[in-house]
């Protein structure tokens, strides 16, 4: 018997596409900064310029002055830790919930409305409740992060667990494989791409959650959200924008890290455009 | 004659929605036979294989299968995309909890038989359709099947690839001496492959004709283009047309 039938599918050249994906965003960034300068020089009178200081002013004041940079990086670190802890807890709870839902339809039917509710209730509305129940400390901030990042993990993981074809499951039925085997050898690997999609979304949400929580739960080491609030009160435009930019970068990095992790874990086999 | 390996005795299959897929099907398959199963779409060919493999249980009659070593090849390769070729082929050994050594031995053999040893570290998305089907064949071979079920296994492939894979299956049949049931829509393919052709009719699914194939194990061009071959194919075609009418 020969192996002559068919050859490995060749990869299509990607170089031009890839350079575009770098050039276009950079061009957009430059245009954006240009627009920023225009707004702050032409639209705002000098007395109101603190509302939107010019980019280089923010750069010098917030990022190139070591003392000021440190004043931002400390809280940023705190916010990152809170976001990561909350995300880790949400990941465990989310995966366990999705697995339970995938194993028994009645669990899914019972819990899904609450998962949706979790997504729909404005987090600000239950903040007083959290404060009332567990106080103004670290734990409350983490809880906000968990609540805000849980839903995408549950739904994406559940979708992934249920994405296996009936015929794939029959391979396991032929061997009378038990639920655990089907879960670990079929459903869970199949769910990994979707799980990482969920994690990526949730990572961004977690950063948002930790910043929002800062505004309300002020006990303990301050996070970047508290710093933003402080500079806002002080009308310190340069530092305010510096803090906002760092917070945004944190969200971007979180998104990017999980994209990278996803590619690391499933990139060797997952082809979104296949099928 | 020895005892049949597979017996369908008055088998009826009614699905919960009321569809009668099979009615009073009687088939006995002797060890070493290679059955080609022909019939119009929806006449219950797949259902029959599913009953033989234990994926489904008949609602009436007796189904007896004298072995648990069953190979089953679906129309789609149905590979697990995250597994390499080797790990895909090893799936059933893994589910049977075979030892690592035993698994390696069987997988090596199966990969060799289908000629994919050099591709063992590839992922399914790197393979052509024909290669994927070979992986699927190798995966079934790891069971050391005594009964090998093929459900239109190469229907989705181009004719050239399909003919080569058919030759591969025949080669396997002659070498490994399993009992085969091969569902197909092609009459020449059925006659070329089988030792016996069974024709089914639809609504409700049942057996409407059986044809022993008189050719020996050597089936080259000489057989394929012989008058006897054409004559048998024509007879089967008449029978099938009766079923469609
Ligand atoms: N799970 C099911 N529930 C209800 N009806 C079913 C089910 N599976 C199959 N059927 C019906 O049973 C009949 C036989 O189906 P089967 O798949 O065995 O046909 P087939 O001969 O393999 O057809 P094809 O050549 O198109 O593959 C069809 O009418 C089909 O619609
Ligand atoms: Mg079918």
PDB file of C-alpha atoms in Angstrom, chain A residues 2-185:
ATOM      1  CA  UNK A   2       1.341   3.429  -0.832  1.00  0.00           C
ATOM      2  CA  UNK A   3       1.096   6.766   0.918  1.00  0.00           C
ATOM      3  CA  UNK A   4       0.791   8.486  -2.411  1.00  0.00           C
ATOM      4  CA  UNK A   5      -2.820   9.542  -2.130  1.00  0.00           C
ATOM      5  CA  UNK A   6      -2.751  13.207  -1.283  1.00  0.00           C
ATOM      6  CA  UNK A   7       0.003  15.311   0.177  1.00  0.00           C
ATOM      7  CA  UNK A   8       0.009  17.587   3.201  1.00  0.00           C
ATOM      8  CA  UNK A   9      -2.071  20.666   2.582  1.00  0.00           C
ATOM      9  CA  UNK A  10       0.302  23.559   1.810  1.00  0.00           C
ATOM     10  CA  UNK A  11       0.175  26.698   3.911  1.00  0.00           C
ATOM     11  CA  UNK A  12      -0.921  29.764   2.057  1.00  0.00           C
ATOM     12  CA  UNK A  13       1.481  32.713   2.064  1.00  0.00           C
ATOM     13  CA  UNK A  14       0.614  35.219   4.740  1.00  0.00           C
ATOM     14  CA  UNK A  15       3.362  37.819   4.642  1.00  0.00           C
ATOM     15  CA  UNK A  16       1.489  40.634   2.918  1.00  0.00           C
ATOM     16  CA  UNK A  17      -1.530  40.117   5.180  1.00  0.00           C
ATOM     17  CA  UNK A  18       0.654  40.138   8.250  1.00  0.00           C
ATOM     18  CA  UNK A  19       2.436  43.378   7.391  1.00  0.00           C
ATOM     19  CA  UNK A  20      -0.942  44.987   6.793  1.00  0.00           C
ATOM     20  CA  UNK A  21      -2.128  43.925  10.229  1.00  0.00           C
ATOM     21  CA  UNK A  22       0.821  45.874  11.656  1.00  0.00           C
ATOM     22  CA  UNK A  23       0.780  48.910   9.380  1.00  0.00           C
ATOM     23  CA  UNK A  24      -2.914  49.712   9.502  1.00  0.00           C
ATOM     24  CA  UNK A  25      -3.274  49.855  13.299  1.00  0.00           C
ATOM     25  CA  UNK A  26      -0.096  51.951  13.572  1.00  0.00           C
ATOM     26  CA  UNK A  27      -1.394  54.377  10.942  1.00  0.00           C
ATOM     27  CA  UNK A  28      -4.656  54.615  12.840  1.00  0.00           C
ATOM     28  CA  UNK A  29      -2.749  55.289  16.084  1.00  0.00           C
ATOM     29  CA  UNK A  30      -0.789  58.115  14.474  1.00  0.00           C
ATOM     30  CA  UNK A  31      -3.969  59.632  13.075  1.00  0.00           C
ATOM     31  CA  UNK A  32      -5.549  59.377  16.504  1.00  0.00           C
ATOM     32  CA  UNK A  33      -2.666  61.190  18.206  1.00  0.00           C
ATOM     33  CA  UNK A  34      -2.799  63.855  15.506  1.00  0.00           C
ATOM     34  CA  UNK A  35      -6.481  64.340  16.204  1.00  0.00           C
ATOM     35  CA  UNK A  36      -5.683  64.573  19.908  1.00  0.00           C
ATOM     36  CA  UNK A  37      -3.202  67.404  19.293  1.00  0.00           C
ATOM     37  CA  UNK A  38      -5.699  69.189  17.081  1.00  0.00           C
ATOM     38  CA  UNK A  39      -8.436  68.952  19.674  1.00  0.00           C
ATOM     39  CA  UNK A  40      -6.299  70.122  22.530  1.00  0.00           C
ATOM     40  CA  UNK A  41      -4.669  73.033  20.653  1.00  0.00           C
ATOM     41  CA  UNK A  42      -7.495  74.266  18.449  1.00  0.00           C
ATOM     42  CA  UNK A  43     -10.696  73.333  20.237  1.00  0.00           C
ATOM     43  CA  UNK A  44      -9.775  74.047  23.843  1.00  0.00           C
ATOM     44  CA  UNK A  45      -8.908  77.470  25.229  1.00  0.00           C
ATOM     45  CA  UNK A  46      -5.669  77.491  27.278  1.00  0.00           C
ATOM     46  CA  UNK A  47      -7.632  77.822  30.517  1.00  0.00           C
ATOM     47  CA  UNK A  48      -9.533  74.624  29.789  1.00  0.00           C
ATOM     48  CA  UNK A  49      -6.636  72.695  28.393  1.00  0.00           C
ATOM     49  CA  UNK A  50      -6.305  70.587  31.576  1.00  0.00           C
ATOM     50  CA  UNK A  51      -9.308  68.668  30.272  1.00  0.00           C
ATOM     51  CA  UNK A  52      -7.139  67.304  27.491  1.00  0.00           C
ATOM     52  CA  UNK A  53      -3.422  67.963  27.936  1.00  0.00           C
ATOM     53  CA  UNK A  54      -1.276  67.386  24.912  1.00  0.00           C
ATOM     54  CA  UNK A  55       0.214  63.910  24.421  1.00  0.00           C
ATOM     55  CA  UNK A  56       3.815  64.955  25.018  1.00  0.00           C
ATOM     56  CA  UNK A  57       2.828  66.694  28.257  1.00  0.00           C
ATOM     57  CA  UNK A  58       1.256  63.469  29.487  1.00  0.00           C
ATOM     58  CA  UNK A  59       4.333  61.567  28.387  1.00  0.00           C
ATOM     59  CA  UNK A  60       6.765  63.830  30.214  1.00  0.00           C
ATOM     60  CA  UNK A  61       4.751  64.352  33.366  1.00  0.00           C
ATOM     61  CA  UNK A  62       3.326  60.867  33.930  1.00  0.00           C
ATOM     62  CA  UNK A  63       5.789  58.482  32.330  1.00  0.00           C
ATOM     63  CA  UNK A  64       9.193  60.223  32.189  1.00  0.00           C
ATOM     64  CA  UNK A  65       9.153  61.599  35.732  1.00  0.00           C
ATOM     65  CA  UNK A  66      10.253  58.617  37.847  1.00  0.00           C
ATOM     66  CA  UNK A  67       8.466  59.684  41.017  1.00  0.00           C
ATOM     67  CA  UNK A  68       5.173  60.117  39.169  1.00  0.00           C
ATOM     68  CA  UNK A  69       5.580  56.926  37.204  1.00  0.00           C
ATOM     69  CA  UNK A  70       6.105  54.972  40.424  1.00  0.00           C
ATOM     70  CA  UNK A  71       2.994  56.588  41.881  1.00  0.00           C
ATOM     71  CA  UNK A  72       1.091  55.061  38.977  1.00  0.00           C
ATOM     72  CA  UNK A  73       2.836  51.689  38.705  1.00  0.00           C
ATOM     73  CA  UNK A  74       2.219  50.692  42.333  1.00  0.00           C
ATOM     74  CA  UNK A  75      -1.579  50.974  42.062  1.00  0.00           C
ATOM     75  CA  UNK A  76      -1.443  49.414  38.601  1.00  0.00           C
ATOM     76  CA  UNK A  77       0.280  46.402  40.157  1.00  0.00           C
ATOM     77  CA  UNK A  78      -2.390  46.184  42.842  1.00  0.00           C
ATOM     78  CA  UNK A  79      -5.135  46.316  40.215  1.00  0.00           C
ATOM     79  CA  UNK A  80      -3.400  43.626  38.160  1.00  0.00           C
ATOM     80  CA  UNK A  81      -3.181  41.320  41.156  1.00  0.00           C
ATOM     81  CA  UNK A  82      -6.851  41.831  41.961  1.00  0.00           C
ATOM     82  CA  UNK A  83      -7.859  41.299  38.346  1.00  0.00           C
ATOM     83  CA  UNK A  84      -5.786  38.123  38.094  1.00  0.00           C
ATOM     84  CA  UNK A  85      -7.039  36.673  41.377  1.00  0.00           C
ATOM     85  CA  UNK A  86     -10.630  37.406  40.443  1.00  0.00           C
ATOM     86  CA  UNK A  87     -10.151  35.987  36.965  1.00  0.00           C
ATOM     87  CA  UNK A  88      -8.568  32.825  38.371  1.00  0.00           C
ATOM     88  CA  UNK A  89     -11.509  32.289  40.711  1.00  0.00           C
ATOM     89  CA  UNK A  90     -13.991  33.032  37.910  1.00  0.00           C
ATOM     90  CA  UNK A  91     -12.175  30.569  35.647  1.00  0.00           C
ATOM     91  CA  UNK A  92     -12.451  27.743  38.170  1.00  0.00           C
ATOM     92  CA  UNK A  93     -16.097  28.485  38.972  1.00  0.00           C
ATOM     93  CA  UNK A  94     -16.903  29.031  35.285  1.00  0.00           C
ATOM     94  CA  UNK A  95     -15.355  25.795  34.081  1.00  0.00           C
ATOM     95  CA  UNK A  96     -16.918  23.744  36.868  1.00  0.00           C
ATOM     96  CA  UNK A  97     -20.323  25.289  36.179  1.00  0.00           C
ATOM     97  CA  UNK A  98     -20.034  24.695  32.434  1.00  0.00           C
ATOM     98  CA  UNK A  99     -18.952  21.092  32.970  1.00  0.00           C
ATOM     99  CA  UNK A 100     -21.901  20.452  35.296  1.00  0.00           C
ATOM    100  CA  UNK A 101     -24.256  22.054  32.776  1.00  0.00           C
ATOM    101  CA  UNK A 102     -22.849  19.902  29.987  1.00  0.00           C
ATOM    102  CA  UNK A 103     -23.288  16.726  32.017  1.00  0.00           C
ATOM    103  CA  UNK A 104     -26.930  17.191  32.907  1.00  0.00           C
ATOM    104  CA  UNK A 105     -29.497  19.116  30.927  1.00  0.00           C
ATOM    105  CA  UNK A 106     -31.440  19.936  34.081  1.00  0.00           C
ATOM    106  CA  UNK A 107     -28.422  21.677  35.583  1.00  0.00           C
ATOM    107  CA  UNK A 108     -28.141  23.791  32.461  1.00  0.00           C
ATOM    108  CA  UNK A 109     -31.847  24.589  32.483  1.00  0.00           C
ATOM    109  CA  UNK A 110     -31.679  25.453  36.183  1.00  0.00           C
ATOM    110  CA  UNK A 111     -28.550  27.586  36.172  1.00  0.00           C
ATOM    111  CA  UNK A 112     -28.498  29.265  32.789  1.00  0.00           C
ATOM    112  CA  UNK A 113     -31.093  31.960  33.599  1.00  0.00           C
ATOM    113  CA  UNK A 114     -28.983  32.972  36.592  1.00  0.00           C
ATOM    114  CA  UNK A 115     -25.846  33.105  34.497  1.00  0.00           C
ATOM    115  CA  UNK A 116     -27.663  35.418  32.103  1.00  0.00           C
ATOM    116  CA  UNK A 117     -28.972  37.471  35.038  1.00  0.00           C
ATOM    117  CA  UNK A 118     -25.428  37.753  36.309  1.00  0.00           C
ATOM    118  CA  UNK A 119     -24.486  39.244  32.978  1.00  0.00           C
ATOM    119  CA  UNK A 120     -27.435  41.589  32.842  1.00  0.00           C
ATOM    120  CA  UNK A 121     -27.529  43.110  36.325  1.00  0.00           C
ATOM    121  CA  UNK A 122     -25.587  46.349  36.419  1.00  0.00           C
ATOM    122  CA  UNK A 123     -22.678  45.675  38.713  1.00  0.00           C
ATOM    123  CA  UNK A 124     -23.065  49.154  40.225  1.00  0.00           C
ATOM    124  CA  UNK A 125     -26.489  48.209  41.460  1.00  0.00           C
ATOM    125  CA  UNK A 126     -25.207  45.434  43.687  1.00  0.00           C
ATOM    126  CA  UNK A 127     -22.127  47.228  44.931  1.00  0.00           C
ATOM    127  CA  UNK A 128     -23.936  48.502  48.054  1.00  0.00           C
ATOM    128  CA  UNK A 129     -25.026  44.957  48.729  1.00  0.00           C
ATOM    129  CA  UNK A 130     -21.456  43.698  48.488  1.00  0.00           C
ATOM    130  CA  UNK A 131     -20.263  46.458  50.804  1.00  0.00           C
ATOM    131  CA  UNK A 132     -23.056  45.621  53.217  1.00  0.00           C
ATOM    132  CA  UNK A 133     -22.245  41.919  53.182  1.00  0.00           C
ATOM    133  CA  UNK A 134     -18.453  41.709  53.139  1.00  0.00           C
ATOM    134  CA  UNK A 135     -17.205  45.241  53.653  1.00  0.00           C
ATOM    135  CA  UNK A 136     -14.957  47.620  51.819  1.00  0.00           C
ATOM    136  CA  UNK A 137     -11.786  45.553  51.569  1.00  0.00           C
ATOM    137  CA  UNK A 138      -9.812  43.518  49.110  1.00  0.00           C
ATOM    138  CA  UNK A 139     -12.357  40.688  49.047  1.00  0.00           C
ATOM    139  CA  UNK A 140     -15.078  42.966  47.749  1.00  0.00           C
ATOM    140  CA  UNK A 141     -12.914  44.112  44.869  1.00  0.00           C
ATOM    141  CA  UNK A 142     -12.144  40.530  43.967  1.00  0.00           C
ATOM    142  CA  UNK A 143     -15.815  39.622  44.161  1.00  0.00           C
ATOM    143  CA  UNK A 144     -16.679  42.369  41.680  1.00  0.00           C
ATOM    144  CA  UNK A 145     -14.060  41.022  39.301  1.00  0.00           C
ATOM    145  CA  UNK A 146     -15.438  37.482  39.659  1.00  0.00           C
ATOM    146  CA  UNK A 147     -19.007  38.613  39.021  1.00  0.00           C
ATOM    147  CA  UNK A 148     -18.101  40.642  35.973  1.00  0.00           C
ATOM    148  CA  UNK A 149     -15.849  38.059  34.299  1.00  0.00           C
ATOM    149  CA  UNK A 150     -17.738  34.857  35.051  1.00  0.00           C
ATOM    150  CA  UNK A 151     -20.362  34.858  32.312  1.00  0.00           C
ATOM    151  CA  UNK A 152     -18.138  34.726  29.205  1.00  0.00           C
ATOM    152  CA  UNK A 153     -16.211  31.828  30.688  1.00  0.00           C
ATOM    153  CA  UNK A 154     -19.369  29.828  31.440  1.00  0.00           C
ATOM    154  CA  UNK A 155     -21.014  30.390  28.067  1.00  0.00           C
ATOM    155  CA  UNK A 156     -17.924  29.884  25.946  1.00  0.00           C
ATOM    156  CA  UNK A 157     -16.824  26.761  27.810  1.00  0.00           C
ATOM    157  CA  UNK A 158     -20.323  25.312  27.658  1.00  0.00           C
ATOM    158  CA  UNK A 159     -20.506  26.038  23.935  1.00  0.00           C
ATOM    159  CA  UNK A 160     -17.137  24.328  23.463  1.00  0.00           C
ATOM    160  CA  UNK A 161     -18.106  21.279  25.514  1.00  0.00           C
ATOM    161  CA  UNK A 162     -21.243  20.886  23.418  1.00  0.00           C
ATOM    162  CA  UNK A 163     -19.482  21.414  20.098  1.00  0.00           C
ATOM    163  CA  UNK A 164     -18.464  17.797  19.518  1.00  0.00           C
ATOM    164  CA  UNK A 165     -20.228  16.021  16.668  1.00  0.00           C
ATOM    165  CA  UNK A 166     -22.552  13.087  17.394  1.00  0.00           C
ATOM    166  CA  UNK A 167     -20.264  10.886  15.339  1.00  0.00           C
ATOM    167  CA  UNK A 168     -17.255  11.756  17.468  1.00  0.00           C
ATOM    168  CA  UNK A 169     -19.237  10.800  20.536  1.00  0.00           C
ATOM    169  CA  UNK A 170     -20.162   7.507  18.882  1.00  0.00           C
ATOM    170  CA  UNK A 171     -16.482   6.610  18.652  1.00  0.00           C
ATOM    171  CA  UNK A 172     -16.563   6.580  22.423  1.00  0.00           C
ATOM    172  CA  UNK A 173     -19.954   4.855  22.616  1.00  0.00           C
ATOM    173  CA  UNK A 174     -18.543   2.010  20.511  1.00  0.00           C
ATOM    174  CA  UNK A 175     -16.106   1.362  23.361  1.00  0.00           C
ATOM    175  CA  UNK A 176     -18.677   1.943  26.110  1.00  0.00           C
ATOM    176  CA  UNK A 177     -16.556   4.797  27.436  1.00  0.00           C
ATOM    177  CA  UNK A 178     -17.886   6.385  30.628  1.00  0.00           C
ATOM    178  CA  UNK A 179     -18.781  10.057  31.064  1.00  0.00           C
ATOM    179  CA  UNK A 180     -15.468  10.937  32.628  1.00  0.00           C
ATOM    180  CA  UNK A 181     -13.555   9.490  29.690  1.00  0.00           C
ATOM    181  CA  UNK A 182     -15.775  11.296  27.201  1.00  0.00           C
ATOM    182  CA  UNK A 183     -15.323  14.527  29.139  1.00  0.00           C
ATOM    183  CA  UNK A 184     -11.555  14.338  29.452  1.00  0.00           C
ATOM    184  CA  UNK A 185     -10.679  12.801  26.103  1.00  0.00           C
TER     185      UNK A 185
END
